[in-house]
Tab-separated table of C-alpha atoms in Angstrom:
chain	number	residue	atom	x	y	z
A	24	MET	CA	-22.210	-0.010	-39.987
A	25	MET	CA	-18.865	1.122	-38.400
A	26	LYS	CA	-17.033	4.180	-39.790
A	27	ALA	CA	-13.485	4.855	-40.257
A	28	SER	CA	-13.537	7.823	-37.827
A	29	GLU	CA	-14.675	5.435	-35.264
A	30	ILE	CA	-11.948	2.759	-35.922
A	31	GLU	CA	-9.199	5.572	-35.968
A	32	GLN	CA	-10.342	6.463	-32.190
A	33	LYS	CA	-10.279	2.791	-31.283
A	34	ILE	CA	-6.789	2.575	-32.722
A	35	LYS	CA	-5.473	5.742	-31.001
A	36	GLN	CA	-6.926	4.298	-27.798
A	37	LEU	CA	-4.698	1.350	-28.168
A	38	ALA	CA	-1.467	3.663	-28.698
A	39	ASP	CA	1.513	3.207	-26.640
A	40	PRO	CA	3.920	6.070	-26.910
A	41	SER	CA	6.871	4.141	-25.607
A	42	LYS	CA	7.035	2.240	-28.803
A	43	VAL	CA	6.846	5.063	-31.434
A	44	LYS	CA	10.445	5.689	-31.410
A	45	ILE	CA	11.493	2.143	-31.812
A	46	LEU	CA	8.894	1.824	-34.683
A	47	SER	CA	9.854	4.983	-36.242
A	48	SER	CA	13.598	3.966	-36.321
A	49	PHE	CA	12.738	0.371	-37.568
A	50	PHE	CA	10.514	1.364	-40.491
A	51	LYS	CA	13.109	4.100	-41.300
A	52	THR	CA	10.935	7.278	-41.207
A	53	GLY	CA	13.701	9.823	-41.180
A	54	LYS	CA	14.400	12.230	-43.798
A	55	GLY	CA	15.513	10.480	-46.999
A	56	GLU	CA	14.714	7.120	-45.798
A	57	TYR	CA	12.148	4.793	-47.435
A	58	GLY	CA	9.467	5.450	-44.981
A	59	GLU	CA	10.152	9.325	-44.576
A	60	GLY	CA	7.254	10.934	-43.022
A	61	ASP	CA	5.254	7.927	-41.887
A	62	GLN	CA	3.654	8.479	-38.610
A	63	PHE	CA	3.514	5.681	-35.931
A	64	ILE	CA	1.477	5.872	-32.616
A	65	GLY	CA	2.690	2.312	-31.162
A	66	VAL	CA	-0.209	-0.159	-31.637
A	67	THR	CA	0.952	-3.785	-32.289
A	68	VAL	CA	-0.370	-5.695	-35.114
A	69	PRO	CA	-1.933	-8.206	-32.801
A	70	MET	CA	-3.968	-5.481	-31.289
A	71	GLN	CA	-4.948	-4.474	-34.896
A	72	ARG	CA	-6.076	-7.938	-35.627
A	73	ALA	CA	-8.063	-8.315	-32.769
A	74	LEU	CA	-9.885	-4.970	-33.435
A	75	VAL	CA	-10.592	-6.068	-37.096
A	76	LYS	CA	-11.750	-9.581	-35.762
A	77	SER	CA	-14.122	-7.678	-33.429
A	78	ILE	CA	-15.593	-5.552	-36.049
A	79	LYS	CA	-15.583	-8.178	-38.683
A	80	THR	CA	-16.352	-6.246	-41.963
A	81	LEU	CA	-15.992	-2.609	-43.290
A	82	GLU	CA	-17.374	-1.187	-46.412
A	83	LEU	CA	-14.565	-0.514	-49.176
A	84	SER	CA	-15.576	3.365	-48.982
A	85	GLU	CA	-14.698	3.465	-45.130
A	86	ILE	CA	-11.525	1.257	-45.735
A	87	GLN	CA	-10.317	3.729	-48.069
A	88	LYS	CA	-10.689	6.545	-45.656
A	89	LEU	CA	-8.661	4.504	-43.284
A	90	LEU	CA	-6.180	3.744	-46.012
A	91	LYS	CA	-5.638	7.399	-46.697
A	92	ASN	CA	-4.763	8.187	-43.069
A	93	PRO	CA	-1.207	9.287	-42.418
A	94	ILE	CA	-0.932	7.019	-39.297
A	95	HIS	CA	0.632	3.880	-40.343
A	96	GLU	CA	-1.400	1.693	-37.868
A	97	CYS	CA	-4.703	3.056	-39.505
A	98	ARG	CA	-3.420	1.886	-42.933
A	99	MET	CA	-2.429	-1.217	-41.528
A	100	THR	CA	-5.727	-1.835	-40.079
A	101	ALA	CA	-7.409	-0.948	-43.401
A	102	LEU	CA	-5.449	-3.611	-45.186
A	103	LEU	CA	-6.262	-6.150	-42.432
A	104	PHE	CA	-9.791	-5.386	-43.099
A	105	LEU	CA	-9.315	-5.637	-46.997
A	106	VAL	CA	-7.366	-8.997	-46.653
A	107	GLU	CA	-10.460	-10.493	-44.490
A	108	LYS	CA	-12.842	-9.203	-46.925
A	109	PHE	CA	-10.981	-10.622	-49.855
A	110	LYS	CA	-10.436	-14.020	-48.114
A	111	LYS	CA	-14.281	-14.400	-47.328
A	112	GLU	CA	-15.531	-13.250	-50.635
A	113	LYS	CA	-16.955	-15.943	-52.994
A	114	ASN	CA	-18.188	-13.739	-55.877
A	115	GLU	CA	-15.427	-13.326	-58.651
A	116	GLU	CA	-16.589	-9.803	-59.616
A	117	ALA	CA	-16.520	-8.759	-56.036
A	118	LYS	CA	-12.887	-9.994	-55.608
A	119	ALA	CA	-11.966	-8.362	-58.864
A	120	GLU	CA	-13.327	-5.061	-57.312
A	121	ILE	CA	-11.200	-5.603	-54.268
A	122	TYR	CA	-8.216	-6.289	-56.481
A	123	LYS	CA	-8.904	-3.061	-58.315
A	124	PHE	CA	-9.241	-0.986	-55.305
A	125	TYR	CA	-6.195	-2.540	-54.088
A	126	ILE	CA	-3.997	-1.470	-57.040
A	127	THR	CA	-5.480	1.793	-57.376
A	128	ASN	CA	-4.743	2.689	-53.899
A	129	TYR	CA	-1.114	1.672	-53.939
A	130	PRO	CA	0.330	4.887	-52.980
A	131	TYR	CA	-1.032	4.332	-49.427
A	132	ILE	CA	0.524	1.062	-49.285
A	133	ASN	CA	3.897	2.582	-48.662
A	134	ASN	CA	5.919	0.494	-46.243
A	135	TRP	CA	7.212	-2.980	-46.595
A	136	ASP	CA	5.084	-4.535	-43.737
A	137	LEU	CA	1.919	-3.099	-45.471
A	138	VAL	CA	2.809	-4.784	-48.683
A	139	ASP	CA	3.848	-8.103	-47.301
A	140	LEU	CA	0.714	-8.323	-45.150
A	141	SER	CA	-1.739	-7.776	-48.077
A	142	ALA	CA	-0.048	-8.391	-51.529
A	143	PRO	CA	0.374	-12.326	-51.664
A	144	ILE	CA	-3.480	-12.778	-50.361
A	145	ILE	CA	-5.117	-9.979	-52.496
A	146	VAL	CA	-2.734	-9.586	-55.599
A	147	GLY	CA	-1.346	-13.043	-55.553
A	148	GLY	CA	-4.576	-14.675	-54.741
A	149	PHE	CA	-6.484	-12.687	-57.279
A	150	LEU	CA	-4.010	-13.314	-60.172
A	151	LEU	CA	-3.309	-17.157	-59.252
A	152	ASN	CA	-5.228	-18.318	-62.088
A	153	ARG	CA	-5.326	-15.249	-64.262
A	154	PRO	CA	-2.859	-13.582	-66.639
A	155	LYS	CA	-0.048	-11.956	-64.732
A	156	ASP	CA	0.681	-8.839	-66.861
A	157	ASP	CA	-0.019	-6.484	-64.120
A	158	LEU	CA	2.967	-7.767	-62.085
A	159	TYR	CA	5.258	-7.159	-64.889
A	160	ILE	CA	4.014	-3.690	-65.069
A	161	PHE	CA	4.668	-3.290	-61.458
A	162	ALA	CA	8.084	-4.766	-61.549
A	163	LYS	CA	9.053	-2.457	-64.424
A	164	SER	CA	7.712	0.801	-62.815
A	165	THR	CA	9.919	3.076	-60.868
A	166	ASN	CA	7.801	2.912	-57.603
A	167	LEU	CA	9.548	0.805	-54.742
A	168	TRP	CA	6.278	-0.327	-53.377
A	169	LEU	CA	4.787	-1.496	-56.577
A	170	GLN	CA	7.950	-3.237	-57.400
A	171	ARG	CA	7.770	-5.044	-54.016
A	172	ILE	CA	4.140	-5.969	-54.550
A	173	ALA	CA	5.138	-7.524	-57.938
A	174	ILE	CA	7.711	-10.037	-56.281
A	175	VAL	CA	6.000	-10.573	-52.953
A	176	SER	CA	2.679	-11.273	-54.600
A	177	THR	CA	4.272	-14.269	-56.294
A	178	LEU	CA	4.438	-16.133	-52.879
A	179	THR	CA	0.930	-17.278	-53.424
A	180	PHE	CA	2.055	-18.843	-56.812
A	181	ILE	CA	4.930	-20.418	-55.131
A	182	ARG	CA	2.724	-21.991	-52.415
A	183	ASN	CA	0.718	-23.539	-55.585
A	184	GLY	CA	3.663	-24.970	-57.226
A	185	GLN	CA	3.996	-22.017	-59.785
A	186	PHE	CA	7.576	-20.860	-60.117
A	187	ASP	CA	7.865	-19.228	-63.448
A	188	ASP	CA	6.640	-15.890	-62.860
A	189	THR	CA	8.451	-15.481	-59.428
A	190	LEU	CA	11.786	-16.386	-61.585
A	191	SER	CA	10.821	-14.001	-64.358
A	192	ILE	CA	10.078	-11.122	-62.030
A	193	ALA	CA	13.287	-11.938	-60.116
A	194	GLU	CA	15.435	-11.637	-63.100
A	195	LEU	CA	13.772	-8.108	-63.889
A	196	LEU	CA	14.648	-6.959	-60.173
A	197	LEU	CA	18.059	-8.857	-60.065
A	198	HIS	CA	20.247	-5.576	-60.107
A	199	HIS	CA	17.725	-3.317	-58.479
A	200	ARG	CA	19.495	-0.576	-56.219
A	201	HIS	CA	17.504	-0.826	-53.075
A	202	ASP	CA	17.974	-3.294	-50.258
A	203	LEU	CA	14.069	-3.701	-49.786
A	204	ILE	CA	13.810	-5.398	-53.173
A	205	HIS	CA	17.096	-7.319	-52.579
A	206	LYS	CA	15.556	-8.820	-49.400
A	207	ALA	CA	12.210	-9.369	-51.124
A	208	VAL	CA	13.679	-11.148	-54.240
A	209	GLY	CA	15.924	-13.302	-52.160
A	210	TRP	CA	13.075	-14.193	-49.849
A	211	MET	CA	10.869	-15.418	-52.830
A	212	LEU	CA	13.851	-17.415	-54.241
A	213	ARG	CA	14.425	-19.201	-50.882
A	214	GLU	CA	10.583	-20.018	-50.951
A	215	VAL	CA	11.135	-21.405	-54.488
A	216	GLY	CA	14.019	-23.652	-53.104
A	217	LYS	CA	12.117	-24.813	-50.174
A	218	ARG	CA	9.933	-26.549	-52.881
A	219	ASP	CA	12.094	-27.182	-55.588
A	220	PHE	CA	15.868	-27.066	-54.804
A	221	ASN	CA	16.852	-27.749	-58.430
A	222	CYS	CA	14.866	-24.832	-59.709
A	223	GLU	CA	16.326	-22.274	-57.599
A	224	TYR	CA	20.050	-23.815	-58.041
A	225	ALA	CA	19.676	-23.654	-61.929
A	226	PHE	CA	18.209	-20.043	-61.692
A	227	PHE	CA	21.561	-18.966	-59.838
A	228	THR	CA	24.021	-20.696	-61.910
A	229	GLN	CA	22.645	-19.854	-65.242
A	230	ASN	CA	24.980	-17.452	-66.917
A	231	GLY	CA	26.631	-16.994	-63.340
A	232	ARG	CA	23.698	-15.033	-62.047
A	233	TYR	CA	24.829	-15.440	-58.542
A	234	LYS	CA	28.046	-13.832	-59.114
A	235	THR	CA	26.460	-10.387	-60.261
A	236	MET	CA	23.513	-10.225	-57.950
A	237	PRO	CA	23.487	-7.972	-54.813
A	238	ARG	CA	24.994	-9.825	-51.863
A	239	THR	CA	22.074	-9.376	-49.648
A	240	MET	CA	19.648	-10.913	-52.062
A	241	LEU	CA	21.988	-13.768	-52.446
A	242	ARG	CA	22.254	-14.321	-48.911
A	243	TYR	CA	18.636	-14.267	-48.250
A	244	ALA	CA	18.136	-16.667	-51.300
A	245	ILE	CA	20.571	-19.241	-50.085
A	246	GLU	CA	20.132	-19.217	-46.326
A	247	LYS	CA	18.828	-22.835	-46.465
A	248	PHE	CA	21.431	-24.242	-48.693
A	249	PRO	CA	23.942	-26.956	-47.299
A	250	GLU	CA	26.527	-24.993	-45.352
A	251	GLU	CA	29.529	-25.931	-47.697
A	252	MET	CA	27.321	-25.301	-50.686
A	253	ARG	CA	26.419	-21.807	-49.459
A	254	LYS	CA	29.905	-20.917	-48.619
A	255	ASN	CA	30.876	-21.670	-52.229
A	256	PHE	CA	28.108	-19.477	-53.580
A	257	LEU	CA	29.383	-16.572	-51.376
A	258	ILE	CA	32.989	-16.948	-52.552
A	259	GLY	CA	32.075	-17.561	-56.015
A	260	LYS	CA	33.044	-21.140	-56.679
A	261	ILE	CA	30.192	-22.853	-58.008
């Protein structure tokens, strides 16, 4: 069975130093930024996916070692393995174990791409037909990444015609201070609107929510609205 140390070496062999500066800037790794201290070595996600496909499976104990690695691409690869393991698993107890593993190791799921790639499939997939209490705990936490997990996980619910939890969590995060949450909430609201325009419209207009929500959130959410309506939302004339 493949070891985490062997996979780390394979990832490092794929590194492209010319991409490091761009990735470090894009994912805000500077002092005081949300990704402060994250280390990139310049490996693309398609390369990582190909590596995971070639190895096929990895034990949870080895995934955890890889997930604790300071190199961003190692953590991404660990999550790609975990997503594949969850998708292939048929046993509900084993799925619960993967879910528990994921939420226990959330401190290492610490950039937006890591969350977005994994949370809808693992957290959203596991909680789809189960109580959603954990998501509300995450949303009310002070951890940026748990909060993003809370809202982005609901993408799976949306795709299955369930909108209530997305709207409730969006309400909890409506006046969040961070741009990454503004974008995530706006994205999920837009996804609701793609499937039920009236539902999204009602959310915005109830008690004039759209007038006080962050502008980035609003812009993301109404991106697909008819042009005239979108303009009216932005100038507060709905």
